[in-house]
Every structure is written in C-alpha cells, then in structure tokens.
Short mmCIF file of C-alpha atoms and ligand atoms in Angstrom, two decimals:
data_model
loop_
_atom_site.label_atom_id
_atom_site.label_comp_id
_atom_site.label_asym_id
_atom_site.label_seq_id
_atom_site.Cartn_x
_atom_site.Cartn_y
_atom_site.Cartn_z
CA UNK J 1 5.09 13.26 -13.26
CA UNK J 2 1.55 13.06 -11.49
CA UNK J 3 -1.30 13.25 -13.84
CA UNK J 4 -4.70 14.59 -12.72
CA UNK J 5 -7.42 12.66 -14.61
CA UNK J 6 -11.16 12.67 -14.20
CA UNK J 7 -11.88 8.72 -14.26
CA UNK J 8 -15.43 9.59 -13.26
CA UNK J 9 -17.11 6.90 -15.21
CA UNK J 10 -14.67 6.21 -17.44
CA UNK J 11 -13.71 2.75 -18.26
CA UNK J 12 -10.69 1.19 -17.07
CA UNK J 13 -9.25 -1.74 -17.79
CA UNK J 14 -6.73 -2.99 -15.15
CA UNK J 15 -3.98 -5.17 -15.94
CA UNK J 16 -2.57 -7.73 -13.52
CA UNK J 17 -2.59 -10.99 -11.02
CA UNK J 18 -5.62 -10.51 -8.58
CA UNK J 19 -3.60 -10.24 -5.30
CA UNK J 20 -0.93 -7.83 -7.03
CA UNK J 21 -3.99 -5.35 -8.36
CA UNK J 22 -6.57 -4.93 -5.80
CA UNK J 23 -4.99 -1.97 -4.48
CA UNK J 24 -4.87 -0.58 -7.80
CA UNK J 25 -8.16 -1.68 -8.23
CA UNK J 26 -9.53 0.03 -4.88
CA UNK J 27 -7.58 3.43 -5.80
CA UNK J 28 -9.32 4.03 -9.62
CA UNK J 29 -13.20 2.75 -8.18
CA UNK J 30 -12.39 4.97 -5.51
CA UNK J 31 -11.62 7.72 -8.51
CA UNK J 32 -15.13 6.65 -10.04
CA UNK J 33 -13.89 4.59 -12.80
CA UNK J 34 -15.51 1.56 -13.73
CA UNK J 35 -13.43 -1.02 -13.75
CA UNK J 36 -12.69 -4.40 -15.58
CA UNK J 37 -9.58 -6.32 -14.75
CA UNK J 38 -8.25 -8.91 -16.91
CA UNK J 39 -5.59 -11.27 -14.99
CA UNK J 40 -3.77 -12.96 -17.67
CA UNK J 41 -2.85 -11.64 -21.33
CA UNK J 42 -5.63 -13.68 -22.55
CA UNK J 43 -8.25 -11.94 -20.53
CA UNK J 44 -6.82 -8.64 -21.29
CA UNK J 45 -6.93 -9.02 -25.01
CA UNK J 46 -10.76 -10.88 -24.67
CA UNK J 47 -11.79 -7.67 -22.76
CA UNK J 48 -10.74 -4.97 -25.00
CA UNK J 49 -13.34 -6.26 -27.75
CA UNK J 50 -15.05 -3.71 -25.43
CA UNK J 51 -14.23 0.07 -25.53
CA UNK J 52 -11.17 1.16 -22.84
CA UNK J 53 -10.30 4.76 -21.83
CA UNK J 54 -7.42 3.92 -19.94
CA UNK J 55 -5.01 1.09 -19.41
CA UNK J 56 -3.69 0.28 -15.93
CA UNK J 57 -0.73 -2.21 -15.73
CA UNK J 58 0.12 -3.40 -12.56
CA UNK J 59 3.83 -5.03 -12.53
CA UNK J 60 3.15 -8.00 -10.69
CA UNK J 61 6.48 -10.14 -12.16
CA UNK J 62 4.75 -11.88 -14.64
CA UNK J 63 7.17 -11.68 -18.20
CA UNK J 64 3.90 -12.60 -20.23
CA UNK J 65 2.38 -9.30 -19.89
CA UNK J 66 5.90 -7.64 -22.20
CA UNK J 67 3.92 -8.59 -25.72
CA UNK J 68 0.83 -7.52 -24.66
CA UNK J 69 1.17 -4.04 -23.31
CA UNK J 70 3.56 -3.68 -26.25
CA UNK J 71 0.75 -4.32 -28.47
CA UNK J 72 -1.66 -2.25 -26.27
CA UNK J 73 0.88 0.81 -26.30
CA UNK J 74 0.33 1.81 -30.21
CA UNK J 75 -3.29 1.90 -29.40
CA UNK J 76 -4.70 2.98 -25.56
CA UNK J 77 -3.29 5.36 -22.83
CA UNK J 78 -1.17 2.38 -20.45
CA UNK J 79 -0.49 4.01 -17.26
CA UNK J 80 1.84 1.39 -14.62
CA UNK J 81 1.10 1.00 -11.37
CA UNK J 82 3.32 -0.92 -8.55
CA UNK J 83 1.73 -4.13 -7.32
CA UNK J 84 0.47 -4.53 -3.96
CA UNK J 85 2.68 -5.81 -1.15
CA UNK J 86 2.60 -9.82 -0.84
CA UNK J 87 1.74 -10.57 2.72
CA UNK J 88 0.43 -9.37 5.61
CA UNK J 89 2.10 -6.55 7.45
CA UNK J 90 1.15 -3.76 10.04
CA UNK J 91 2.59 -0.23 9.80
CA UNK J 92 2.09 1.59 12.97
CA UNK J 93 2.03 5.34 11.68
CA UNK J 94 2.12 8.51 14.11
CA UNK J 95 -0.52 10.84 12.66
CA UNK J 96 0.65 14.66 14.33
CA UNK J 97 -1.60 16.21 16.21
CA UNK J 98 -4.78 16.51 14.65
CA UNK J 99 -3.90 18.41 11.50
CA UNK J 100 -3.11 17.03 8.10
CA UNK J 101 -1.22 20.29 8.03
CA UNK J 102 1.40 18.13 10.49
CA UNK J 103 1.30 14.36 9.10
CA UNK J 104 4.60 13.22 7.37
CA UNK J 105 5.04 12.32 3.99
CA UNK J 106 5.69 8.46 5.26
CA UNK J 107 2.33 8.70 7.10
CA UNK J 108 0.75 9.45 4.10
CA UNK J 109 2.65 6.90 1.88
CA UNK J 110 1.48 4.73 4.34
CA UNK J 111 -2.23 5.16 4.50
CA UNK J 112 -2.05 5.32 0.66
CA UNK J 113 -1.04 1.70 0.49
CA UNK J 114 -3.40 0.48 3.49
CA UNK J 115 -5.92 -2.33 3.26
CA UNK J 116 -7.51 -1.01 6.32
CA UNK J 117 -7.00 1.88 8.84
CA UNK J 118 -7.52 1.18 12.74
CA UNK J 119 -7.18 5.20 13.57
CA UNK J 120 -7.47 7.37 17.07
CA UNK J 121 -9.89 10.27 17.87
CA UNK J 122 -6.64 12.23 18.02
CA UNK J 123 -4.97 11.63 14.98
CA UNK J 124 -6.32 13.08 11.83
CA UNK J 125 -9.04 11.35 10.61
CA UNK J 126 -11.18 14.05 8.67
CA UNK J 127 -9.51 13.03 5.29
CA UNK J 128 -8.61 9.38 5.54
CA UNK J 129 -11.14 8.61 2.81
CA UNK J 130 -9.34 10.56 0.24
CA UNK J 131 -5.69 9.69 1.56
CA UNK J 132 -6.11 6.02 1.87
CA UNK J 133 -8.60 5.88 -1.68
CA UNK J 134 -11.07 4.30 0.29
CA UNK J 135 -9.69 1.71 2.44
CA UNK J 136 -11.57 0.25 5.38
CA UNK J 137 -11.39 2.52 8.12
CA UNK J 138 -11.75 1.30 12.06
CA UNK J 139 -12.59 4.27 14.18
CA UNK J 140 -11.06 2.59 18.13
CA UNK J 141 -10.32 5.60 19.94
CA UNK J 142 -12.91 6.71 22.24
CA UNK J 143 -16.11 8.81 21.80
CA UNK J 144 -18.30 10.44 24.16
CA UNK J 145 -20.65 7.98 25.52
CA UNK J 146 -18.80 5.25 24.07
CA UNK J 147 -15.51 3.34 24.67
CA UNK J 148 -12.71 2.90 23.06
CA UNK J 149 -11.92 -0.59 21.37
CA UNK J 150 -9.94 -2.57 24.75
CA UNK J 151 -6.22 -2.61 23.93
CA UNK J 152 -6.07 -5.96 23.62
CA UNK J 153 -8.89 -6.27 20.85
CA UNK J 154 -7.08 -3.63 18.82
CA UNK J 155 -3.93 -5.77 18.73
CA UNK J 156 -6.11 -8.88 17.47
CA UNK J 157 -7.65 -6.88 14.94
CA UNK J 158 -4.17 -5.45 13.77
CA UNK J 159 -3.05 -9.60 13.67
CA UNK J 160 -6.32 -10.82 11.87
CA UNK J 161 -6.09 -8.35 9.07
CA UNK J 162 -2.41 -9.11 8.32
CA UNK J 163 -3.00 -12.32 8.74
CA UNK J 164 -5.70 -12.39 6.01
CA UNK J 165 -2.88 -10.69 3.72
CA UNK J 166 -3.76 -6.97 4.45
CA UNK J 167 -1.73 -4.24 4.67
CA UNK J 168 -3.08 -2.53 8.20
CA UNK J 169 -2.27 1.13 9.55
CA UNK J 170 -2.78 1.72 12.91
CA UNK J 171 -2.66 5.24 13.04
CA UNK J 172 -2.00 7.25 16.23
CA UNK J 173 -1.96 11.17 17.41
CA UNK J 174 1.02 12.48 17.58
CA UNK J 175 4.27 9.88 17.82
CA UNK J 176 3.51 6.27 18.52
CA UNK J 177 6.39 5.78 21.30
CA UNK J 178 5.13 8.59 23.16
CA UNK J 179 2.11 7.48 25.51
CA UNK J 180 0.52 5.89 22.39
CA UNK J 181 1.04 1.95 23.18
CA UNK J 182 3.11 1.57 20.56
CA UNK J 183 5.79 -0.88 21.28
CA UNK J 184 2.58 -3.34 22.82
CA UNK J 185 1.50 -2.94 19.62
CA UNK J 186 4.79 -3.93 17.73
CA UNK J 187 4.69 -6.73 20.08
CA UNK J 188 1.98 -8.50 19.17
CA UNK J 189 2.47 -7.97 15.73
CA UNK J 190 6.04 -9.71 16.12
CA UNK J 191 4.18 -12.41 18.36
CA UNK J 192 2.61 -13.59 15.35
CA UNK J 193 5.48 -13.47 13.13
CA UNK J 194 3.93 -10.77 10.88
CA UNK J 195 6.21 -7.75 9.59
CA UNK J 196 5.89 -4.36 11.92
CA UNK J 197 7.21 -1.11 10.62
CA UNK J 198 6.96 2.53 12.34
CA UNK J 199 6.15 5.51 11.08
CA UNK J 200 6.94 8.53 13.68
CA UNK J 201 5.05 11.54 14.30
CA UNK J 202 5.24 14.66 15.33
CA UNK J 203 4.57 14.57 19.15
CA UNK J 204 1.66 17.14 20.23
CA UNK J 205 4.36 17.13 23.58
CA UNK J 206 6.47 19.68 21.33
CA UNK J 207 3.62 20.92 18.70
CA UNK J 208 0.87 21.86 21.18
CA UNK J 209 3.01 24.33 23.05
CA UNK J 210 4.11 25.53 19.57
CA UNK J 211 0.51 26.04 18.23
CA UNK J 212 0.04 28.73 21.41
CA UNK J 213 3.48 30.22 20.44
CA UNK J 214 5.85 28.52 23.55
CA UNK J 215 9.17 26.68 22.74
CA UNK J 216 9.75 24.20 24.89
CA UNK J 217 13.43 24.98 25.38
CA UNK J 218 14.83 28.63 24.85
CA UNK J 219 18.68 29.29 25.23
CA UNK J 220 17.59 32.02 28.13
CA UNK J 221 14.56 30.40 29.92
CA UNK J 222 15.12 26.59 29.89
CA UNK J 223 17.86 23.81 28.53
CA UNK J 224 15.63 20.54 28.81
CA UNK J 225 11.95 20.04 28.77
CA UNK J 226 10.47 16.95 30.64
CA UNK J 227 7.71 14.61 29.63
CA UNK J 228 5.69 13.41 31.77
CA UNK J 229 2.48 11.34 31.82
CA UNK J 230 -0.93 12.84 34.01
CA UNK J 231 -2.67 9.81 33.96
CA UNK J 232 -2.87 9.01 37.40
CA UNK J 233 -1.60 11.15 39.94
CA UNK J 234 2.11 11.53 40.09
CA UNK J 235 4.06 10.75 43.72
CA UNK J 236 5.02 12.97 46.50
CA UNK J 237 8.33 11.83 45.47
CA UNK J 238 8.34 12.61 41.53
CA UNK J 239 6.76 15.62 42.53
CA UNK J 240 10.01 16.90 44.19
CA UNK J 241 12.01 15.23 41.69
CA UNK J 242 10.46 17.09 38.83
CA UNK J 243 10.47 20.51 40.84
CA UNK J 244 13.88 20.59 41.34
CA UNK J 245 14.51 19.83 37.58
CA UNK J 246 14.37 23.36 36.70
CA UNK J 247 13.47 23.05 33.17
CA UNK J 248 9.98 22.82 31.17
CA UNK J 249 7.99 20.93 32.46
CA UNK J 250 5.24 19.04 30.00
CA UNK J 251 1.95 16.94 31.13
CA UNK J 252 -0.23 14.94 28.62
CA UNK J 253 -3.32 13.20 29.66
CA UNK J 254 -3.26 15.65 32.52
CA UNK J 255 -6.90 16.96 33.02
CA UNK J 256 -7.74 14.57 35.21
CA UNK J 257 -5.18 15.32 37.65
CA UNK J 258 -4.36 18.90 36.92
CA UNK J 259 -5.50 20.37 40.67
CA UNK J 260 -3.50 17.66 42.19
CA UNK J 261 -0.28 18.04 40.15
CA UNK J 262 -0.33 22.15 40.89
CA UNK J 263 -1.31 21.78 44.35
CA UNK J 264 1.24 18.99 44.87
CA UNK J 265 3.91 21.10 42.93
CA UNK J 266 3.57 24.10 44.81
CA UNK J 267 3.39 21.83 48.10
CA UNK J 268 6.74 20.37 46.89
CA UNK J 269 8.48 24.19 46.91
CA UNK J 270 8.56 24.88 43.20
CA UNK J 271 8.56 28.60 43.13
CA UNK J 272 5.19 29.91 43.09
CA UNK J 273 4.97 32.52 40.78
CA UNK J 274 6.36 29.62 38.07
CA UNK J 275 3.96 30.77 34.83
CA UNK J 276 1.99 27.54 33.76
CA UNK J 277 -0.07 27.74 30.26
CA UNK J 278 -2.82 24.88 29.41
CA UNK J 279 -3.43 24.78 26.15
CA UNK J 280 -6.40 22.66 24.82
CA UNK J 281 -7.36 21.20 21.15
CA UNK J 282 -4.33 22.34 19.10
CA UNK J 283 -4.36 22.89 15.85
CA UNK J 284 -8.52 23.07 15.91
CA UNK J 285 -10.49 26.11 15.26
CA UNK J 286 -11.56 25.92 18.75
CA UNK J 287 -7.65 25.85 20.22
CA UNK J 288 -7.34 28.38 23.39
CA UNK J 289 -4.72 28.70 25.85
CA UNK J 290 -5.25 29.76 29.42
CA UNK J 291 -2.79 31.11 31.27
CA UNK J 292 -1.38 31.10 35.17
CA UNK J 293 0.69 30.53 37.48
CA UNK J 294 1.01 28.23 39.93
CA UNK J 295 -0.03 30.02 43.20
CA UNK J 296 -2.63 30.88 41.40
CA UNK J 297 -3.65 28.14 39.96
CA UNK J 298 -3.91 26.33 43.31
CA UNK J 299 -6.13 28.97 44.81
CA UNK J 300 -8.56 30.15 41.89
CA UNK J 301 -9.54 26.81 40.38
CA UNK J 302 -8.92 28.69 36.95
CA UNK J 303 -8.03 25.29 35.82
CA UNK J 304 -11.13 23.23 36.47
CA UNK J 305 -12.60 24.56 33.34
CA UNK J 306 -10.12 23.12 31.00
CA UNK J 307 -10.72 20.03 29.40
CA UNK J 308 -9.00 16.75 27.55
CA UNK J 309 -7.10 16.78 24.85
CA UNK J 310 -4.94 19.44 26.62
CA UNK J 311 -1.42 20.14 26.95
CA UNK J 312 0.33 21.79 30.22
CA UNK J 313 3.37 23.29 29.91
CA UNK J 314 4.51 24.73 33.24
CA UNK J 315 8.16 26.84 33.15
CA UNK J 316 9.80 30.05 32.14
CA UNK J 317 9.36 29.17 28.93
CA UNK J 318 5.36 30.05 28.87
CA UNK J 319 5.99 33.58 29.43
CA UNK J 320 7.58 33.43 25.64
CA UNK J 321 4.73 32.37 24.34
CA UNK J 322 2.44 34.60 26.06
CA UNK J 323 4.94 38.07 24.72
CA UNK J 324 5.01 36.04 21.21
CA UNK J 325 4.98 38.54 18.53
CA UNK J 326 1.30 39.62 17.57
CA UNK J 327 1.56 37.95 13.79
CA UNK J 328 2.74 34.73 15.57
CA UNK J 329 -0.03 34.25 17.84
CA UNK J 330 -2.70 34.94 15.46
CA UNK J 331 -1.35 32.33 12.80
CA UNK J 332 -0.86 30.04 15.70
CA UNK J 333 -3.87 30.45 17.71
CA UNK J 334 -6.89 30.56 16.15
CA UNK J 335 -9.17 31.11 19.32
CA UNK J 336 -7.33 33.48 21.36
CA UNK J 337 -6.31 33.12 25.27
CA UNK J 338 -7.61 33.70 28.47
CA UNK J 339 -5.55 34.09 31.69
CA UNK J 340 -6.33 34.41 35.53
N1 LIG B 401 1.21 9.83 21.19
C1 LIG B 401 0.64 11.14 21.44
C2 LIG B 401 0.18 11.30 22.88
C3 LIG B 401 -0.90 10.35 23.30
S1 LIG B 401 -1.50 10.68 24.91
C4 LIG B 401 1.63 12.22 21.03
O1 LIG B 401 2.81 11.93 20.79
O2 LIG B 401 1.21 13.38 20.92
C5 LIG B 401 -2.87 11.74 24.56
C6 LIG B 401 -2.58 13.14 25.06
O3 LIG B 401 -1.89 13.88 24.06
C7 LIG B 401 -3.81 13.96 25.33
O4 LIG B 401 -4.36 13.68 26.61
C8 LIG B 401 -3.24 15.36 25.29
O5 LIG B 401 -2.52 15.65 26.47
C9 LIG B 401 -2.23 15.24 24.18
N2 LIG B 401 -2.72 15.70 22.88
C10 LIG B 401 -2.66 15.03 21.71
N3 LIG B 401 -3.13 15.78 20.69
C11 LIG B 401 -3.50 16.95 21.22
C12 LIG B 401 -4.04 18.15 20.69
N4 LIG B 401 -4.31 18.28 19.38
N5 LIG B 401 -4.28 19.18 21.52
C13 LIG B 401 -4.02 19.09 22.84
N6 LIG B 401 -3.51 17.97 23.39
C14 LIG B 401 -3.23 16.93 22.61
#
C-alpha cells in the first residue's frame, strides 16, 4: 500500500542509526517535513516530550528499537522505512531516450535510493529532483558552449562518492553498453574494489526509429538491423562491408559525418534509390523526421540541415514508417516530417 501524505510542515520524528536513516531523512525534508531524528531509544523517547505527527522507523538491525515502537504504536502513526545501503556502491543506470515515459522501473528504483546523480544531457533529467527526493545531482554531459566533464574525471567522481559511503547513479541515455562508456565505467569502479551494478535501458538505436513510426526489422523488408557508430568517419572498407549487409542499417552520433557516410555508401554500390530517414530529438516536442534517399541525399545536401542528437536509419524498412498508419504517426511524432 502507498500512502499519499502532505508532510508539508509537519513534524516528523525519524527513528534510526545515523548512517541507516539519512536517506530516509533526505526523502521526508525533501516532502517538506521537519524533521527530528532520534538515534537510540533513549533519544526517541526524550524527543517526543515534543509534539510528533508522524513516526518514521528505519530498520537498521538494532533489537532495542522492538519496546519502543511497541510503546509508540498505541499512541502515533509509525510508518517503516528500509535502511540505507552500508557502503559505497555505483549503479550505472540506462535512462531511455529522453522521456520518463521510457525509463524502467529499476532506473527509477535506482535514482530513488541515490546519494548523488552524475546524469547525461540525453538521459532524462527534467524530473530527477522529484525521482531521486532530492539527491545531489551532477549535470557532466555537454552543453552548448561548455564541455562535458573529461571521461576520466567522471570515473573519479563516481569512485570518490562511493568511496565516502554514497550510493552514486550514473545515469546515461538510452542503454549504457551501447556507445555510452559503460563497461570503462564498471571498470574503474571494480579498480577500486567498490560494488558496480547495471541498470539497462532502452536504446534510442531501436526507440528513435520507433518514435517516427519505422521498425527496425520487418518480416518483409529486413531480418537484422546493424549498429553502427558515426563518430568518425567509417572506412572504405566497412563501407562495402555494411552495403552488402542488406539489412537496416542504424548510425548514432552520425551528424558529423552524415555527407561522408551517404556519399561513401552510394560510392560503395548500395542501391541508390535505398530510402534513408534522419530522425532528430525523439521523444521531444520538437522531434521531426526527414526523409530521402540516398542518391538524393548525396546530391541535394537535404541532410546538412539536420542536427545532433539524431538517429539515421537507412533500409527498406523506412518506407514503413513513412506509409505508417495516420493515428500512429501523430501519437509518435509530435512535429511532423519533411522529405526531399
Ligand atoms: N547509449 C545511448 C547512445 C549514446 S551515443 C543509447 O543506447 O541510446 C549518443 C547518440 O544517441 C546520439 O548522437 C544520437 O545518435 C542518439 N540519441 C540518443 N538519444 C536520442 C534522441 N532522443 N533522439 C535522437 N537521437 C538520440
């Protein structure tokens, strides 16, 4: 059962060794409840000469709270609340692709236990106040005219705060194996002997294209779908390779390199009328999708005016998305679509 109380400026009295109860402690001053705490069954019984509107027990192990909260029982409301984990540990969490809408209830559990939140530009971040109950949140991704936090300070951070007994999320768009840094990150968490967990996400690789109405794989148009990294130009080489796949073909971080992955595509022999979709902010009221083809895209520059974060998906499949069912494009594209 999940009670919905107004705490606002209500006195609580929480129950419970120091390191066991500060989450607790962060979660109802984050409701707007003033509280007192009271470590020891002694404390607890010195502070309730005062008036209490609620009771918060955390179980943190210790048998000499039984008498107490017995006693406490006849009298107050006692609500129980788990204790805060003992040490240190990181939880790397994949946060979708922008859109609380798309975050998983283990992402969630997640941030509601953090200490501290190091998060992305591209993961959700509007409501990490509320989902976390105010823990200390790191923005590290980059912003215009700013850069992002250097890899290798984000991992010390990620070390310090565990080491200092914190329980830190480092929260990523989409899934944190795919083009996130992820396993560098588990890495240096393990380097220092502190506890690493995963959370995966849903990839914006598969989402994206789904937000503009294009599977990625369709029993008629395409059996695999290939993921592959734009961020820095891909070999004459891989080019062929990946031409002569045959399936869907998806680029992240590919703005940068968009003219010479269609130029060097086409160059390669994959079939020029091949229909190729770009589809840029998912899940935000400004999504749009432009659509092409490759022959096209070559020689009209259509492209150019796209811009990061963007998703390509190039393959049979992008004609499905473009003849998607009126009702299914609206709901999935706020912004509408423009083609050349
Ligand atoms: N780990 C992430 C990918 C990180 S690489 C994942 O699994 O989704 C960053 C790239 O992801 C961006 O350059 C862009 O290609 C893509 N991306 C992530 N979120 C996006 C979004 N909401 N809209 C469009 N592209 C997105």
């Amino acid at each position: 059962m999940e009670l919905n109380l107004d705490l606002t400026d209500r006195t609580v009295l929480l129950l419970g060794a120091a390191h066991a109860s500060r989450r607790a402690l962060r979660r109802y001053s984050h409701a707007g409840a003033v509280v007192r705490t009271a470590s020891t069954p002694e404390e607890a019984r010195r502070a309730l000469s005062r008036p209490v509107d609620v009771v918060v027990a955390v179980a943190d192990g210790d048998p000499a709270w039984g008498p107490v909260l017995t006693e406490l029982r006849q009298r107050h409301l006692v609500v129980t609340e788990p204790a805060a984990a003992p040490g240190g540990q990181i939880i790397l969490v994949g946060g979708g692709p922008g859109t609380a809408e798309l975050m998983t209830l283990g992402a969630r559990r997640a941030l509601a236990e953090a200490d501290v939140v190091l998060y992305d530009r591209l993961a959700p971040h509007e409501d990490l106040d509320e989902l976390t109950h105010g823990a200390e949140l790191v923005d590290v991704g980059k912003r215009p005219g700013r850069h992002a936090v250097p890899q290798v300070d984000i991992e010390a951070m990620l070390v310090d705060h565990a080491r200092a007994g914190k329980t830190v999320v480092r929260l990523k768009g989409g899934d944190p194996f795919v083009f996130g840094r992820g396993r560098e990150e588990v890495s240096a968490g393990a380097a220092a002997g502190i506890p690493v967990s995963v959370v995966p996400g849903v990839t914006s690789a598969v989402s994206v294209p789904a937000a503009a109405g294009i599977p990625v794989t369709h029993r008629d148009a395409s059996r695999m779908f290939t993921v592959v990294s734009g961020h820095v130009p891909l070999t004459d080489a891989e080019l062929a390779h990946l031409a002569g796949l045959g399936g869907t073909l998806v680029v992240l971080m590919g703005m940068g390199t968009l003219q010479q992955l269609v130029a060097g595509l086409h160059r390669v022999g994959m079939a020029p009328t091949t229909p190729l979709a770009v589809v840029e902010r998912g899940y935000q009221v400004d999504q749009a999708t432009t659509y092409s083809t490759l022959a096209d895209a070559v020689s009209t520059g259509v492209l150019t005016r796209c811009s990061s974060p963007a998703v390509v998906v190039i393959g049979e499949v992008v004609r499905l998305g473009r003849e998607a069912p009126a009702h299914i494009a609206a709901l999935a594209e706020p912004a509408g679509a423009t083609s050349a």
